Tab-separated table of C-alpha atoms in Angstrom:
chain	number	residue	atom	x	y	z
A	252	MET	CA	81.694	-2.860	92.641
A	253	ILE	CA	84.697	-4.750	94.013
A	254	GLY	CA	83.310	-7.408	96.347
A	255	TYR	CA	86.175	-9.890	96.669
A	256	ILE	CA	89.901	-9.899	95.992
A	257	SER	CA	92.771	-12.300	96.624
A	258	GLY	CA	96.492	-12.101	96.073
A	259	LYS	CA	99.960	-11.757	97.567
A	260	PHE	CA	100.926	-8.997	99.975
A	261	LEU	CA	103.196	-6.268	98.649
A	262	SER	CA	103.115	-4.654	102.088
A	263	LYS	CA	101.280	-5.288	105.338
A	264	LYS	CA	100.516	-2.886	108.198
A	265	PRO	CA	98.111	-3.124	111.183
A	266	ASN	CA	95.533	-0.904	109.469
A	267	LYS	CA	96.044	-1.648	105.767
A	268	VAL	CA	97.554	-4.067	103.298
A	269	LEU	CA	98.661	-3.696	99.701
A	270	VAL	CA	97.540	-6.732	97.708
A	271	ASP	CA	98.909	-7.726	94.309
A	272	VAL	CA	96.013	-8.987	92.186
A	273	ASN	CA	97.363	-10.097	88.799
A	274	GLY	CA	99.830	-7.219	88.676
A	275	VAL	CA	97.493	-4.568	90.074
A	276	GLY	CA	98.069	-3.347	93.636
A	277	TYR	CA	94.944	-2.812	95.753
A	278	LEU	CA	95.271	-0.831	98.981
A	279	VAL	CA	92.857	-2.441	101.443
A	280	ASN	CA	91.925	-0.938	104.813
A	281	ILE	CA	91.563	-3.600	107.505
A	282	SER	CA	90.745	-3.886	111.195
A	283	LEU	CA	93.341	-4.831	113.789
A	284	ASN	CA	91.471	-8.094	114.377
A	285	THR	CA	91.854	-8.927	110.683
A	286	PHE	CA	95.536	-8.004	110.751
A	287	GLU	CA	96.152	-10.454	113.589
A	288	LYS	CA	94.648	-13.256	111.486
A	289	LEU	CA	97.155	-12.496	108.719
A	290	GLU	CA	100.220	-13.125	110.872
A	291	GLY	CA	102.765	-15.241	109.030
A	292	LYS	CA	100.816	-15.200	105.768
A	293	THR	CA	102.202	-13.924	102.471
A	294	GLU	CA	98.853	-13.914	100.690
A	295	ALA	CA	95.170	-13.804	101.571
A	296	ALA	CA	91.705	-13.086	100.264
A	297	PHE	CA	89.154	-10.550	101.422
A	298	PHE	CA	85.466	-9.787	101.134
A	299	THR	CA	85.531	-6.083	100.323
A	300	TYR	CA	83.474	-2.921	100.620
A	301	LEU	CA	84.159	0.003	98.275
A	302	ASN	CA	83.449	3.404	99.807
A	303	VAL	CA	82.967	6.042	97.115
A	304	ARG	CA	83.797	9.649	97.973
A	305	GLU	CA	84.120	12.744	95.801
A	306	ASP	CA	87.898	12.744	96.121
A	307	ALA	CA	88.707	9.067	96.688
A	308	LEU	CA	87.724	5.416	96.374
A	309	ASP	CA	88.500	3.583	99.631
A	310	LEU	CA	88.519	-0.213	99.781
A	311	TYR	CA	87.854	-2.048	103.069
A	312	GLY	CA	88.626	-5.750	103.477
A	313	PHE	CA	87.308	-8.473	105.800
A	314	THR	CA	88.257	-12.111	106.296
A	315	THR	CA	84.652	-13.202	106.970
A	316	THR	CA	81.274	-12.127	105.646
A	317	ALA	CA	80.144	-11.686	109.267
A	318	GLU	CA	82.736	-8.956	109.829
A	319	LYS	CA	81.786	-7.258	106.571
A	320	GLU	CA	78.080	-7.370	107.458
A	321	MET	CA	78.823	-5.893	110.879
A	322	PHE	CA	80.833	-3.134	109.194
A	323	GLU	CA	77.899	-2.352	106.890
A	324	LEU	CA	75.517	-2.254	109.856
A	325	LEU	CA	77.808	0.131	111.714
A	326	ILE	CA	78.119	2.608	108.836
A	327	SER	CA	74.324	2.627	108.489
A	328	VAL	CA	74.191	4.417	111.861
A	329	ASN	CA	74.155	8.209	111.640
A	330	GLY	CA	77.515	9.572	112.763
A	331	ILE	CA	79.533	6.428	112.014
A	332	GLY	CA	81.680	6.477	108.913
A	333	PRO	CA	83.893	3.705	107.516
A	334	LYS	CA	86.992	4.745	109.499
A	335	VAL	CA	85.101	4.839	112.804
A	336	ALA	CA	83.419	1.507	111.991
A	337	LEU	CA	86.845	-0.020	111.358
A	338	SER	CA	88.048	1.422	114.659
A	339	VAL	CA	85.141	-0.287	116.427
A	340	LEU	CA	85.956	-3.612	114.778
A	341	SER	CA	89.594	-3.157	115.796
A	342	GLY	CA	88.714	-2.532	119.433
A	343	ILE	CA	86.062	-5.190	120.043
A	344	GLN	CA	85.853	-8.811	118.943
A	345	LEU	CA	82.764	-9.539	116.842
A	346	PRO	CA	80.922	-11.705	119.414
A	347	ASP	CA	81.618	-9.126	122.150
A	348	LEU	CA	80.344	-6.280	119.983
A	349	ARG	CA	77.165	-8.165	119.148
A	350	GLU	CA	76.604	-8.881	122.840
A	351	ALA	CA	77.270	-5.245	123.810
A	352	ILE	CA	74.716	-3.983	121.295
A	353	SER	CA	72.129	-6.634	122.180
A	354	SER	CA	72.431	-6.008	125.921
A	355	GLY	CA	72.709	-2.223	125.625
A	356	ASN	CA	76.163	-2.145	127.213
A	357	ILE	CA	77.044	1.488	126.488
A	358	ALA	CA	80.184	1.423	128.657
A	359	ARG	CA	81.685	-1.364	126.533
A	360	ILE	CA	80.904	0.400	123.286
A	361	ILE	CA	82.242	3.841	124.260
A	362	SER	CA	85.514	2.247	125.332
A	363	THR	CA	86.272	2.218	121.586
A	364	PRO	CA	88.098	5.333	120.276
A	365	GLY	CA	85.821	7.563	118.205
A	366	ILE	CA	82.559	6.440	119.796
A	367	GLY	CA	80.835	8.806	122.242
A	368	ARG	CA	77.786	8.179	124.407
A	369	LYS	CA	75.250	9.611	121.938
A	370	THR	CA	76.655	7.583	119.055
A	371	ALA	CA	76.686	4.454	121.223
A	372	GLU	CA	73.040	5.037	122.162
A	373	ARG	CA	72.081	5.452	118.480
A	374	MET	CA	74.007	2.295	117.640
A	375	ILE	CA	72.092	0.297	120.238
A	376	ILE	CA	68.694	1.706	119.243
A	377	GLU	CA	69.203	1.250	115.499
A	378	LEU	CA	71.063	-2.057	115.488
A	379	ARG	CA	69.699	-4.054	118.418
A	380	ASP	CA	67.059	-5.806	116.299
A	381	LYS	CA	69.256	-6.131	113.208
A	382	ILE	CA	72.196	-7.569	115.126
A	383	ASN	CA	70.316	-10.749	116.017
A	384	ALA	CA	70.459	-11.798	112.370
A	385	LEU	CA	74.240	-11.962	112.666
A	386	SER	CA	74.383	-13.727	116.020
A	387	HIS	CA	74.090	-17.276	114.674
A	388	SER	CA	76.891	-16.947	112.136
A	389	ILE	CA	79.141	-15.137	114.616
A	390	GLU	CA	78.687	-17.744	117.347
A	391	LEU	CA	79.157	-20.721	115.044
A	392	GLY	CA	82.088	-19.186	113.194
A	393	GLU	CA	81.305	-17.559	109.878
A	394	GLU	CA	82.566	-19.264	106.732
A	395	SER	CA	86.023	-17.815	106.191
A	396	VAL	CA	87.542	-16.556	102.977
A	397	THR	CA	89.930	-19.512	103.098
A	398	GLN	CA	87.006	-21.943	103.094
A	399	LEU	CA	85.314	-20.065	100.264
A	400	LYS	CA	88.533	-20.045	98.267
A	401	SER	CA	88.934	-23.815	98.763
A	402	TYR	CA	85.367	-24.368	97.557
A	403	THR	CA	86.082	-22.250	94.445
A	404	VAL	CA	89.291	-24.147	93.681
A	405	ARG	CA	87.449	-27.475	93.931
A	406	ASN	CA	84.670	-26.352	91.604
A	407	ASP	CA	87.132	-24.890	89.080
A	408	ALA	CA	89.099	-28.135	89.013
A	409	VAL	CA	85.951	-30.214	88.441
A	410	THR	CA	84.855	-27.858	85.646
A	411	ALA	CA	88.266	-28.179	83.980
A	412	LEU	CA	88.048	-31.986	84.031
A	413	VAL	CA	84.506	-31.959	82.661
A	414	ASN	CA	85.665	-29.661	79.851
A	415	LEU	CA	88.330	-32.256	79.064
A	416	GLY	CA	85.593	-34.841	78.571
A	417	TYR	CA	85.361	-36.559	81.967
A	418	ASN	CA	82.048	-37.408	83.600
A	419	GLN	CA	80.909	-34.899	86.239
A	420	LYS	CA	80.630	-37.420	89.084
A	421	ILE	CA	83.900	-39.127	88.218
A	422	ALA	CA	85.633	-35.737	88.096
A	423	GLU	CA	84.167	-34.772	91.485
A	424	ARG	CA	85.384	-38.018	93.070
A	425	ALA	CA	88.899	-37.582	91.668
A	426	VAL	CA	89.158	-33.969	92.825
A	427	ARG	CA	87.765	-34.782	96.258
A	428	ALA	CA	90.272	-37.623	96.697
A	429	CYS	CA	93.180	-35.361	95.749
A	430	LEU	CA	91.978	-32.632	98.113
A	431	ASP	CA	91.769	-35.152	100.935
A	432	LYS	CA	95.471	-35.849	100.416
A	433	ASN	CA	96.435	-32.186	99.957
A	434	PRO	CA	93.775	-29.685	101.190
A	435	GLU	CA	96.017	-26.704	100.322
A	436	ALA	CA	96.567	-27.743	96.705
A	437	LYS	CA	96.575	-24.966	94.122
A	438	ILE	CA	94.259	-25.224	91.129
A	439	GLU	CA	97.053	-26.206	88.704
A	440	ASP	CA	98.359	-28.979	90.955
A	441	LEU	CA	94.849	-30.181	91.745
A	442	ILE	CA	93.985	-30.601	88.068
A	443	LYS	CA	97.324	-32.337	87.352
A	444	ASP	CA	96.987	-34.726	90.285
A	445	SER	CA	93.355	-35.492	89.429
A	446	LEU	CA	94.273	-36.254	85.814
A	447	ALA	CA	97.064	-38.553	87.004
A	448	ALA	CA	94.644	-40.407	89.276
A	449	LEU	CA	92.058	-40.753	86.517
A	450	ASN	CA	94.628	-42.079	84.041
A	451	SER	CA	96.376	-44.471	86.430
């Protein structure tokens, strides 16, 4: 199962992006809301959902785990497939969708293309209780892929320094200090700068 990918864009459209991951191009279906967050970016990372069909493998990408979880809740409703779920996420911001389901606002939900009254009613009945579990993360701002990627880079840099013989705590301090100076540092630069600081 492909759960996470990151790489440079080979192409970018409002409903899908082609991502180069170590020489392999992954076609990722995205919502319009996700596309808007990618404006001006040449690379990004996504939490992904792989939909397996008899004739195809379709990959869907999300910039936050909250959006992915909402997508998975939507496709659990009878009559809502991945494409319709993505249409819903394109037409309504996550907090608004959660509020519409919680309050039973059918009019707001059926304003989304592909969702009729009966489907909206099923969505409210089946998801009203489940949606509350997402409310906290949605309101506070779910940890983004960018934050997760930064955390991974930091840990990888510390591990590299420890493997070179440095003490864990000393390595953590060096990496943290370098990240404070350059939060967007790539793993190679972070290790190099940390080594320079440790050997100065």
